[in-house]
Coordinates of C-alpha atoms in Angstrom, one line a residue:
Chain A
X1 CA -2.8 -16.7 -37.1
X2 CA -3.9 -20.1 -37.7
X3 CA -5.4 -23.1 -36.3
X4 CA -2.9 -25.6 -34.5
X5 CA -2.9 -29.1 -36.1
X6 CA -3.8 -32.1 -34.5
X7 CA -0.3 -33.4 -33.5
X8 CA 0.5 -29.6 -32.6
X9 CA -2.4 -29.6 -30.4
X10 CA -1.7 -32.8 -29.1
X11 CA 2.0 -31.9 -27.9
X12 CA 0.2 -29.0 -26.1
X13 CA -2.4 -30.8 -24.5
X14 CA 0.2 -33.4 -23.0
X15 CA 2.3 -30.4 -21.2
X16 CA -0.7 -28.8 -20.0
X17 CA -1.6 -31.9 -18.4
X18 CA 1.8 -32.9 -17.0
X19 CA 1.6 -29.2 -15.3
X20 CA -2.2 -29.7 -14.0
X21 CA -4.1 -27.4 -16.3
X22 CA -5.5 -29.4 -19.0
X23 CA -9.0 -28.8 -17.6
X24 CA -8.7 -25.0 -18.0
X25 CA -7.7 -24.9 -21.7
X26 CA -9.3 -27.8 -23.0
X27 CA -12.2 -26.2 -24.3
X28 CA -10.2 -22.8 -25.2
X29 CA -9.7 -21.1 -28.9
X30 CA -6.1 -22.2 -29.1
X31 CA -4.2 -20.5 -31.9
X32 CA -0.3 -20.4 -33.8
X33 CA 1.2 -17.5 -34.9
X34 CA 4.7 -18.7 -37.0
X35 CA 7.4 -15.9 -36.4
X36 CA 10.8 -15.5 -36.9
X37 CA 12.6 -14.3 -33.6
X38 CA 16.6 -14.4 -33.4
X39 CA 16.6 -15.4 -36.9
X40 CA 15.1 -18.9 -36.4
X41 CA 11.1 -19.8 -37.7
X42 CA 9.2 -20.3 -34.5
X43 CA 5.4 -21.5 -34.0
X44 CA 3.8 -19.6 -31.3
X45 CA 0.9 -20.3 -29.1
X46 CA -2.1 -18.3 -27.8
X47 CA -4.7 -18.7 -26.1
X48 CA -8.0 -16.5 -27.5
X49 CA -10.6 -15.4 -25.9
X50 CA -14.1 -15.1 -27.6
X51 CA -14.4 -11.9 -28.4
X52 CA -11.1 -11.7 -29.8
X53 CA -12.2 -14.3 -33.2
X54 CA -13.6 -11.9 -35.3
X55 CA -9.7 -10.0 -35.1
X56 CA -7.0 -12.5 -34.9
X57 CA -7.5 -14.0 -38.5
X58 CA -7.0 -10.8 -40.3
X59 CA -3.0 -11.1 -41.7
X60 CA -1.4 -7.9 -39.6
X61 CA -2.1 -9.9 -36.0
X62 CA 0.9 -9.6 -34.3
X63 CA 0.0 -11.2 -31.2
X64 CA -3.3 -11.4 -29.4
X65 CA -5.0 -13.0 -26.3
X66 CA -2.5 -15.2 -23.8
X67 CA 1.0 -16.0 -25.1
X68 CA 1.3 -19.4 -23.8
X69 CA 5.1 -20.7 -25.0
X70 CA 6.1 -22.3 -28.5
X71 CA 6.2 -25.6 -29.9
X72 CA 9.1 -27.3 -31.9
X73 CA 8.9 -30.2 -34.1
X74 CA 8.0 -32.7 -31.1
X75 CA 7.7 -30.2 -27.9
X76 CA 5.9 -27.8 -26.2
X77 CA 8.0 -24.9 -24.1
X78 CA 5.8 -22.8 -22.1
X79 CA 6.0 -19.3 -21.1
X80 CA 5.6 -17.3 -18.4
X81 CA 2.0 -16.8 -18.7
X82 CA 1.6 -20.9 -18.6
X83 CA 3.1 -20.8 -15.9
X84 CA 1.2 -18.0 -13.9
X85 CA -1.7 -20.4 -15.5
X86 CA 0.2 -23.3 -13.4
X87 CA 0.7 -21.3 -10.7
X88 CA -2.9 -19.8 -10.7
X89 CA -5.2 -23.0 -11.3
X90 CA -2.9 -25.7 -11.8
X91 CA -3.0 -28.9 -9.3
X92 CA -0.1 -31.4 -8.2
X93 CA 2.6 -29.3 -10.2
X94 CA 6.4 -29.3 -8.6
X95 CA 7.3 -25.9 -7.0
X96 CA 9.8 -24.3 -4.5
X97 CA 8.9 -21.3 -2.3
X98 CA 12.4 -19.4 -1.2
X99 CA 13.0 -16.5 0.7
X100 CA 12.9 -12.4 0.7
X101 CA 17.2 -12.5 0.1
X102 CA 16.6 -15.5 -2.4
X103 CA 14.1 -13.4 -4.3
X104 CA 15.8 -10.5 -5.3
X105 CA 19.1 -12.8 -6.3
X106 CA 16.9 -14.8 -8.0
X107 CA 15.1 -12.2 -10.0
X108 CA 18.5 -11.1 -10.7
X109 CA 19.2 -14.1 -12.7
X110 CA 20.9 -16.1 -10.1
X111 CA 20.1 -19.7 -9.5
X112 CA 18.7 -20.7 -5.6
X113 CA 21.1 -21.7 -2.4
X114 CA 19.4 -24.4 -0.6
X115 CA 19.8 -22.8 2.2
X116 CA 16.9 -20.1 0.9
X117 CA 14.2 -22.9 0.2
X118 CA 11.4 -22.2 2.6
X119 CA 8.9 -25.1 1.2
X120 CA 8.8 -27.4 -1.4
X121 CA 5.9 -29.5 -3.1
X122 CA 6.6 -33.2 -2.1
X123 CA 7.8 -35.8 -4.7
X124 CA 10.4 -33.1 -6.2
X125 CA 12.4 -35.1 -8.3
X126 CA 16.5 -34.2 -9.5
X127 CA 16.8 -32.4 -12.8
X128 CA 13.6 -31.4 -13.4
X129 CA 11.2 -28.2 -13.9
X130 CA 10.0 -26.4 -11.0
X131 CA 8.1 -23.0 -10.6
X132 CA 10.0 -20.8 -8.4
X133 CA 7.8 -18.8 -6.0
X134 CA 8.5 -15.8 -3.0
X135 CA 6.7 -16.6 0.2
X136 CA 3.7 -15.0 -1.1
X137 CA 3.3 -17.8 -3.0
X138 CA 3.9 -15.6 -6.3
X139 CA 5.3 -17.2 -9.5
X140 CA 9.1 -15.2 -10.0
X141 CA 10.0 -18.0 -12.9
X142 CA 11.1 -21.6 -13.4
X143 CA 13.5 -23.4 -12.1
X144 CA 15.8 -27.0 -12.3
X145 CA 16.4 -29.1 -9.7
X146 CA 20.0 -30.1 -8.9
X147 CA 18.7 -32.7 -6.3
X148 CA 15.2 -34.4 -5.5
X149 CA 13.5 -33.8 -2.6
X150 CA 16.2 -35.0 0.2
X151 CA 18.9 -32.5 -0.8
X152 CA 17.1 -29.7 -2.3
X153 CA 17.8 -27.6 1.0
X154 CA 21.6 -28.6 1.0
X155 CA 23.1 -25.4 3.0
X156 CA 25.8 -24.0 1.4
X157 CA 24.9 -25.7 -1.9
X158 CA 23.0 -24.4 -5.0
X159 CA 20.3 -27.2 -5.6
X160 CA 18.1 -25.0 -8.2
X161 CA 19.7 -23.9 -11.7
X162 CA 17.9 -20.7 -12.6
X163 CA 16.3 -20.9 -16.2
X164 CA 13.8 -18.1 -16.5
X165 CA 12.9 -15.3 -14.7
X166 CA 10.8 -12.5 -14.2
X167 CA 13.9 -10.3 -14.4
X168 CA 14.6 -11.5 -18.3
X169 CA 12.9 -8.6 -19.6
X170 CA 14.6 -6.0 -18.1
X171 CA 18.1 -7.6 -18.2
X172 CA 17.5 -8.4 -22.3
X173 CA 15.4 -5.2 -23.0
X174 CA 16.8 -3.7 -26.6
X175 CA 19.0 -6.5 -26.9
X176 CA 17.4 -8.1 -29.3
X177 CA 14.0 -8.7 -31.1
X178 CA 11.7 -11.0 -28.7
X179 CA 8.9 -9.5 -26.8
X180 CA 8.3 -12.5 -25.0
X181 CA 10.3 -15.2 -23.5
X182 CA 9.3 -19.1 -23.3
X183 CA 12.1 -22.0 -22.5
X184 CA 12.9 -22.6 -25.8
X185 CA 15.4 -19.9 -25.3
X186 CA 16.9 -21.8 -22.2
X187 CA 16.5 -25.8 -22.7
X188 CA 17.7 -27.6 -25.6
Chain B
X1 CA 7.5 48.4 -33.5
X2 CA 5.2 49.9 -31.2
X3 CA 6.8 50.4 -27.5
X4 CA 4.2 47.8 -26.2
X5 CA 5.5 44.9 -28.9
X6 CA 9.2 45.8 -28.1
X7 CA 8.8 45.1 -23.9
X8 CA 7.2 42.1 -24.9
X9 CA 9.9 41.2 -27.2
X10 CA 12.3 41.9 -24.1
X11 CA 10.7 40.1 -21.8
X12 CA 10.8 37.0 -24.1
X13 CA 14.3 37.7 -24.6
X14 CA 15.3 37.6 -21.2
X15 CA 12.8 34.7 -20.5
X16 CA 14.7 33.0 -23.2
X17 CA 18.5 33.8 -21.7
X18 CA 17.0 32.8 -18.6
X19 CA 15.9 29.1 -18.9
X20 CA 17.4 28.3 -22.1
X21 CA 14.9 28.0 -24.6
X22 CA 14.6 29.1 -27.7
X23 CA 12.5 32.4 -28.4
X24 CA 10.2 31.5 -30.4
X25 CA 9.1 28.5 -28.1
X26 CA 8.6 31.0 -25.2
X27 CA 6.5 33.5 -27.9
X28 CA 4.4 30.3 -28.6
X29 CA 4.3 29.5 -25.3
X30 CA 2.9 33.0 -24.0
X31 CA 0.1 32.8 -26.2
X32 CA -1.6 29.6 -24.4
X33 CA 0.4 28.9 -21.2
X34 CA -1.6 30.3 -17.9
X35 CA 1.6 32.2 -15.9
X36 CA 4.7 31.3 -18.6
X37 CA 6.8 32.2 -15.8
X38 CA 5.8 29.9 -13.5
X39 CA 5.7 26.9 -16.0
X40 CA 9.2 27.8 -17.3
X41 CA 10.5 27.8 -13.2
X42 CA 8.4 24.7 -12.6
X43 CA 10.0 22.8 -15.8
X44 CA 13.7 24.4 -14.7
X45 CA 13.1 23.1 -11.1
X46 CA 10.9 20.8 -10.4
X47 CA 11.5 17.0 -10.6
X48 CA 8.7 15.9 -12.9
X49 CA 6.1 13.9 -10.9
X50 CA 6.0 10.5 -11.0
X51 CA 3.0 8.3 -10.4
X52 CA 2.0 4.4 -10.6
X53 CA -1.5 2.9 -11.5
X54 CA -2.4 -0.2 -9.8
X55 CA -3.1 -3.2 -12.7
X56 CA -6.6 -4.2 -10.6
X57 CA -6.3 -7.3 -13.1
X58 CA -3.5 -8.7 -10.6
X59 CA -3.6 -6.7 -7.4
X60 CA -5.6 -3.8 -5.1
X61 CA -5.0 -0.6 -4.4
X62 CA -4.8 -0.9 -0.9
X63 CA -2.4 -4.0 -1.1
X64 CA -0.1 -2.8 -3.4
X65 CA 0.2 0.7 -1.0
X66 CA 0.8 -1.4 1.9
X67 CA 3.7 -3.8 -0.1
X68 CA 5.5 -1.1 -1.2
X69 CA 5.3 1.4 2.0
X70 CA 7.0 -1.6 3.6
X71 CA 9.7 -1.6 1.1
X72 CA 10.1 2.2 1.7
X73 CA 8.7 3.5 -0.8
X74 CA 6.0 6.6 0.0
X75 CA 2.7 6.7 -2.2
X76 CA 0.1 9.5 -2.2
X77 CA -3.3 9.4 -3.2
X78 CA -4.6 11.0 -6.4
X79 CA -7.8 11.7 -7.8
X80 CA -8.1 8.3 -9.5
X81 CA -8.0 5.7 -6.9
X82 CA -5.9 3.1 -8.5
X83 CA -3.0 6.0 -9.2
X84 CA -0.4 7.1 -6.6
X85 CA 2.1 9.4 -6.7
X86 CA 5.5 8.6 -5.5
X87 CA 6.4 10.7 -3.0
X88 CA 10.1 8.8 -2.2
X89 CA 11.9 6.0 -3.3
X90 CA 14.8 4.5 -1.8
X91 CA 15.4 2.4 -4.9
X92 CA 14.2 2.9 -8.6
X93 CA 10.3 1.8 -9.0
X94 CA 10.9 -0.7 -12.1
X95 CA 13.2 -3.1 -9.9
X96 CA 10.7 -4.3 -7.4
X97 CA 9.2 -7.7 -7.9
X98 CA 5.6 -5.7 -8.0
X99 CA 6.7 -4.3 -10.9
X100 CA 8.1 -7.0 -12.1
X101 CA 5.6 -9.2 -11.5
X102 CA 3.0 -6.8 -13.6
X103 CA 1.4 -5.3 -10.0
X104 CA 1.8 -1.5 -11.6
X105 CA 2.4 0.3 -14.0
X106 CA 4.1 3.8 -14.4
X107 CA 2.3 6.3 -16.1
X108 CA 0.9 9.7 -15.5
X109 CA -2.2 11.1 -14.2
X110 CA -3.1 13.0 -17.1
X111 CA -2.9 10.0 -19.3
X112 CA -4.8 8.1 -17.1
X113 CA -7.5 11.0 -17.2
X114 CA -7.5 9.9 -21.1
X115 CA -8.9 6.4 -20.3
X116 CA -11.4 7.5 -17.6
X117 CA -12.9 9.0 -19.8
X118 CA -13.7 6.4 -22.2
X119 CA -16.8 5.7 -20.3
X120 CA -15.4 1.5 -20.1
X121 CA -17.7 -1.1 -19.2
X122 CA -17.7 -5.0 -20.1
X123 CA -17.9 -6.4 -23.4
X124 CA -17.3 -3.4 -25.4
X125 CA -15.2 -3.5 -28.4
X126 CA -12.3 -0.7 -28.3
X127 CA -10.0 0.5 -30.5
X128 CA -6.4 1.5 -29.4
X129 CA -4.7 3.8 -32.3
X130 CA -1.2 4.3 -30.8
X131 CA -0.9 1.9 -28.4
X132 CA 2.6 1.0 -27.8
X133 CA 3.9 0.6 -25.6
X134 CA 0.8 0.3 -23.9
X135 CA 0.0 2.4 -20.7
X136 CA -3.4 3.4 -22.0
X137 CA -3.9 0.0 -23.3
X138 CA -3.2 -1.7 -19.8
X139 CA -5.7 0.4 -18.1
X140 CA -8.7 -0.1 -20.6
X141 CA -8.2 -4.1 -20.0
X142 CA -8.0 -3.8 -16.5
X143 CA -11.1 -1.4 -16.7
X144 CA -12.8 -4.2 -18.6
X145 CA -11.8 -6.9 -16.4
X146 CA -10.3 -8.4 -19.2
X147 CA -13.1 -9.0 -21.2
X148 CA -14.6 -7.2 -24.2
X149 CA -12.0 -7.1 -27.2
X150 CA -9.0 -4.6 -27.4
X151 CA -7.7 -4.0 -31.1
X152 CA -4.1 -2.1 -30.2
X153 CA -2.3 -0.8 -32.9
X154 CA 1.2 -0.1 -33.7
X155 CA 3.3 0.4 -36.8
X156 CA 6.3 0.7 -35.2
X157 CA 8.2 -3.1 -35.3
X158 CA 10.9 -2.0 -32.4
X159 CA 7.8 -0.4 -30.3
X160 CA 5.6 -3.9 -30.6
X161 CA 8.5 -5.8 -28.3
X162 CA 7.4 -3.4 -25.5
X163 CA 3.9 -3.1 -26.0
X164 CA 3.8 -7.1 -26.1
X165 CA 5.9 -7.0 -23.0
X166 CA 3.8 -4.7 -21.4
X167 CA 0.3 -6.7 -21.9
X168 CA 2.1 -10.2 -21.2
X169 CA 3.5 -8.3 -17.7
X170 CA 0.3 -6.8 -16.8
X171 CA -1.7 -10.3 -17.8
X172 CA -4.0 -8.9 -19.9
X173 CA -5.5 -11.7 -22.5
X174 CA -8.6 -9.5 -24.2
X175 CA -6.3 -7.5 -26.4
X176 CA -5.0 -8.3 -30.0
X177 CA -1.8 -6.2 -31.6
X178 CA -2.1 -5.6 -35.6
X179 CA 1.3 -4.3 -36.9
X180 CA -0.3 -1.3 -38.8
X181 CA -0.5 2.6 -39.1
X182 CA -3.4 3.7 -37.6
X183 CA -5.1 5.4 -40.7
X184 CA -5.0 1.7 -42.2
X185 CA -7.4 0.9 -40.2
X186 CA -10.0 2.5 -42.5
X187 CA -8.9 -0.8 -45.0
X188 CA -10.9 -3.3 -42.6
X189 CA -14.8 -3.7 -42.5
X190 CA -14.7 -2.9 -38.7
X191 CA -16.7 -0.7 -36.1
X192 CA -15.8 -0.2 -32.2
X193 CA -18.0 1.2 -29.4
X194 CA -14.9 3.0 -28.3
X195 CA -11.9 4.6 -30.2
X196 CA -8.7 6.0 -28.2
X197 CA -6.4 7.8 -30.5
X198 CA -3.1 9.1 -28.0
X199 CA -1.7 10.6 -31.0
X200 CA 2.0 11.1 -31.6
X201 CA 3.0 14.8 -31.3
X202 CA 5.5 16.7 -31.0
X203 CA 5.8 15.7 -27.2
X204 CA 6.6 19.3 -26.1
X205 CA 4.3 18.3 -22.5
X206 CA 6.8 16.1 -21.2
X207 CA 10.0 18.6 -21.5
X208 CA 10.5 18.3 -18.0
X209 CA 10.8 14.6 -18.2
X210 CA 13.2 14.5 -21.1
X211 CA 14.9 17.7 -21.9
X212 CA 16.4 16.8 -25.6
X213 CA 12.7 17.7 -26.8
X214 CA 13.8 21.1 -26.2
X215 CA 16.2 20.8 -29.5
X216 CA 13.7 18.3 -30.9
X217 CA 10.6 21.3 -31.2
X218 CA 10.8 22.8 -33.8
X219 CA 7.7 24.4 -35.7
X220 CA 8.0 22.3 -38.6
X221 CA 7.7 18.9 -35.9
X222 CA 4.1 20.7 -35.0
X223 CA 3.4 21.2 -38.6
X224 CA 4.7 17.3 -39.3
X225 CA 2.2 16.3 -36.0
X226 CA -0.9 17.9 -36.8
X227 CA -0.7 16.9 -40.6
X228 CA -0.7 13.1 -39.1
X229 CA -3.1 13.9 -36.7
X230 CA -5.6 14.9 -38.3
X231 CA -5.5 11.8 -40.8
X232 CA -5.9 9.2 -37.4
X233 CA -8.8 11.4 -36.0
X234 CA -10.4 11.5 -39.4
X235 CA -10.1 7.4 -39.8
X236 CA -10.8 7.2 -35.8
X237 CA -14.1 9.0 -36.1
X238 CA -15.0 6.9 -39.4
X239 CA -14.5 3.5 -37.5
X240 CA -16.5 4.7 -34.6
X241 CA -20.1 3.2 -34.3
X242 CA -22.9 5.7 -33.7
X243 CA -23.1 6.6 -30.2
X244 CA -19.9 5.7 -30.0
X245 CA -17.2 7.7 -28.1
X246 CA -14.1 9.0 -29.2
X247 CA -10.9 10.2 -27.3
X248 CA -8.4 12.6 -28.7
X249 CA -5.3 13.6 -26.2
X250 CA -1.5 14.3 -27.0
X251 CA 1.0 14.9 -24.7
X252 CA 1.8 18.6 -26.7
X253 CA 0.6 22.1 -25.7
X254 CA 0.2 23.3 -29.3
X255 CA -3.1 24.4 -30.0
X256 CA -2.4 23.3 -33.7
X257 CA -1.8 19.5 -32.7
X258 CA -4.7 20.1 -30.4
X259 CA -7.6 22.6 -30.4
X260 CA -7.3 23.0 -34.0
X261 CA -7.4 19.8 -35.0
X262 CA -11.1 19.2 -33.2
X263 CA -11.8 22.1 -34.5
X264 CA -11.9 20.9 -37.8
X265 CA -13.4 17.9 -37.8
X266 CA -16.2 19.1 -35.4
X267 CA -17.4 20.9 -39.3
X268 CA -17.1 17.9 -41.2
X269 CA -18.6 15.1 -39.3
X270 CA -21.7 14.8 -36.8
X271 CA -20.0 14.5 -33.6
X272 CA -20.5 16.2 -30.2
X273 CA -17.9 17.8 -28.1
X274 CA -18.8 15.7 -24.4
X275 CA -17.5 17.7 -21.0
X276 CA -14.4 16.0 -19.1
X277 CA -13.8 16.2 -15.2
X278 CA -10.6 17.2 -15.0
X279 CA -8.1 19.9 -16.0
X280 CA -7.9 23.5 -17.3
X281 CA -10.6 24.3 -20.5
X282 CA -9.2 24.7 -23.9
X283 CA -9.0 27.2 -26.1
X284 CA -11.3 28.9 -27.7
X285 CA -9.6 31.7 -29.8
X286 CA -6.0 31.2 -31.4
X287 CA -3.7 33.6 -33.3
X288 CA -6.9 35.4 -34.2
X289 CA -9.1 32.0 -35.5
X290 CA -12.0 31.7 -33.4
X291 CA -12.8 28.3 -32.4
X292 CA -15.5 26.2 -32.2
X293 CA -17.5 27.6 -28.8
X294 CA -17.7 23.9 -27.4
X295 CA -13.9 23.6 -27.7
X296 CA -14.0 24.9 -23.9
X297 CA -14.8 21.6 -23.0
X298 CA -11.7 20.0 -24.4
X299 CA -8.9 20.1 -21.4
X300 CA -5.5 21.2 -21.0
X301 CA -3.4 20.2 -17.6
X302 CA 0.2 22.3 -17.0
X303 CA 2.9 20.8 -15.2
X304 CA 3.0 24.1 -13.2
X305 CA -1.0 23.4 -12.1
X306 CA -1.6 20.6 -12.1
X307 CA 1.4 18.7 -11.1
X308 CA 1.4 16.4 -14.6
X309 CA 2.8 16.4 -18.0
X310 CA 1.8 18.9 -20.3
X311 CA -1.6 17.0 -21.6
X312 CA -5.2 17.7 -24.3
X313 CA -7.7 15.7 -23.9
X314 CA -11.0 15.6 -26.2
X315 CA -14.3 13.7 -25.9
X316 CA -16.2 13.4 -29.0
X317 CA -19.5 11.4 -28.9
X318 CA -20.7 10.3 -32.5
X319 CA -24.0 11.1 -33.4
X320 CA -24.3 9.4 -36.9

């Protein structure tokens, strides 16, 4: 593991901030682990606690502390621990809360009806990234709008593209070699 | 052959015809199994238990029961009080968004036993020598509330994806994964207060949970097992700080992967044999070797008694 650069720290900072958690891993050991997962060279990001320091630098670290997403040549793409992050201490971030039915399709890899939105956060904009959550307010994975805040509960219409959920890792276990997923595997 | 060794030899032989294994396995086995018959019908007939540990890093006890009662499923209390057993389930376990969402974990009783006894508080350093894919690993974070520092180890490249799956799932952020053996560890300058060695065995204790380790046992697997055992427990004990606790356990019933191997290092090092709450007292005599006296308070839990998989577990406490 090694210490991020300054430009690889920078791109991190700037999505923490757009999703409301800059505050909480500011001061944090931030660290990159470069791996090769599905054949391609990936930088990986975690965050390290403390007591971890004296571990993480020795050359068979595999992973350690809070996988938080990877970064590519000029972006960050968080995982779902950022997101439970987000979801956990994050302010002003865009979400949509759908229902029990909505949850199990959803988890199921299927993207979200309008019909199935219970709540959204105000401001939700078309085409962009929103954390999916059950009524319990729990984070189930992230989602893209198909329609701002006027037509996101369209009946009959999907308005939310399903890019990542909870159910990945069961539906991709022993296909192939990632142990974690971020939205690198999902956006372009 | 005396009269006495040739009913004996019957009675294995019909034991044998009579839930299909292999004679030799149900010789061994009647030299440390507390009533053979009754573990060979209770492997034959019984579904093997099944139990869930609530991650208290994410959720409660009490709200997890009440989230999945209303989803059908029926939990029972155990003598831990974050593990349930599952008493019915009208769907399998692992597709709940609980489970999915990193609110439990399945694993069984005996190995959570394993971890109780570790004695875990805050801020200790631990050691994980097997850890994938990371049951035992799960519970010592959530024992430590996520602080401290976990070092899990794994050798195995295909076993890291579900061990990192696991941790990630079950939010656990005070843990770091080196892709080593565990005798390697011995190569770093490092000392824990705590050292967990779940060793790999010959796996004969969870039969009843997956039957082709009935063609799988074979007495050169035990010999194989205890060889590698004894190796980790050697390096465990080494990396251990003074005072320091060790746990041995393996999920076999052979006292050669088990008794045997404290036995032997209890001569070479300074370390103490500690009691443990639960489970049936090892042995202290096998095949004619007397063991070591304090080996009585390793343990041994039998699906047939204790409603587990077949389990060891050992406490050693390091003097110097």
């Amino acid at each position: 593991m090694r210490k991020p650069t300054r430009n690889e720290l920078n791109i991190f900072y700037k999505a923490s901030n757009h999703w409301g958690i800059f505050s909480i891993v500011n001061n944090e050991l931030i660290l990159i682990k470069e791996d090769t997962i599905k054949k391609q060279k990936r930088k990986l990001l975690f965050l390290i606690s403390k007591n971890l320091e004296n571990l993480v630098f020795f050359q068979p670290t595999y992973r350690a502390g809070l996988f938080l997403g990877t970064i590519s040549i000029k972006k960050f793409y968080p995982s779902f621990p950022f997101f439970y992050l987000v979801n956990k201490f994050g302010i002003n971030y865009p979400f949509v809360i759908i229902n029990e039915e909505a949850e199990i399709l959803y988890l199921y890899g299927r993207d979200v009806l309008g019909d199935s939105i219970l709540e959204y956060s105000s401001g939700l904009k078309e085409n962009c990234l929103a954390i999916i959550m059950n009524r319990n307010k729990e984070q189930l994975g992230v989602g893209r709008t198909r329609f701002s805040d006027n037509g996101i509960t369209k009946k009959g219409k999907i308005t939310l593209s399903n890019l990542m959920d909870l159910g990945l890792y069961h539906r991709n276990e022993n296909k192939d070699d990632q142990s974690s997923f971020d939205l690198s595997y999902f956006i372009d | 052959m005396n009269t006495l060794d040739s009913i004996k030899n019957k009675s294995i032989l019909d034991l044998s015809e009579k839930y299909d294994f292999p004679p030799w396995m149900i010789s061994r086995y009647s030299k440390y199994i507390p009533n053979l018959e009754l573990f060979l019908d209770h492997l034959n007939q019984q579904e093997p238990n099944i139990y869930l540990r609530t991650n208290t890093i994410k959720m409660t006890p009490n709200v997890l029961c009440d989230r999945l009662s209303t989803k059908g499923f029926k939990l029972e209390t155990t003598q831990l009080k974050d593990v349930f057993l599952i008493k019915n389930s009208p769907y399998s376990i692992t597709s709940t968004s609980e489970y999915l969402l990193g609110y439990y974990y399945l694993q069984d009783l005996s190995s959570c036993f394993s971890v109780e006894e570790l004695e875990i508080s805050e801020d200790l350093s631990i050691l994980d020598m097997a850890s994938s894919p990371g049951g035992k690993t799960t519970f010592i974070a959530q024992k430590m509330n996520n602080t401290g520092s976990i070092l899990a180890l794994e050798p195995n490249r295909f076993r890291l994806k579900r061990l990192f799956y696991n941790l990630e799932r079950c939010g656990v952020m005070n843990t770091c994964v080196w892709n080593i053996e565990g005798s390697d560890i011995l190569n770093y300058d490092l000392q824990f207060d705590r050292v967990l060695l779940d060793a790999p065995c010959s796996c004969d204790g969870i039969i009843q949970k997956d039957i082709t380790r009935k063609n799988t046992y074979s007495k050169e697997s035990i010999e194989k097992c205890s060889k590698e055992q004894n190796i980790l427990l050697n390096a465990a004990i080494k990396v251990t700080k003074p005072g320091g606790l060790i746990i041995y356990s393996t999920c076999s019933l052979a006292p050669e992967e088990n008794e045997l191997i404290i036995n032997d290092v209890l001569s070479k090092y300074q370390i103490n044999l500690e009691d443990i709450k639960y489970g049936l007292e090892g042995l202290s005599e096998f095949e004619g070797i007397q063991l070591h006296k304090s080996l009585n308070m390793t343990k041994r839990f039998y699906p047939h008694i204790h409603k587990t998989n077949g389990f060891f577990i050992a406490k050693l406490r390091k003097i110097a």
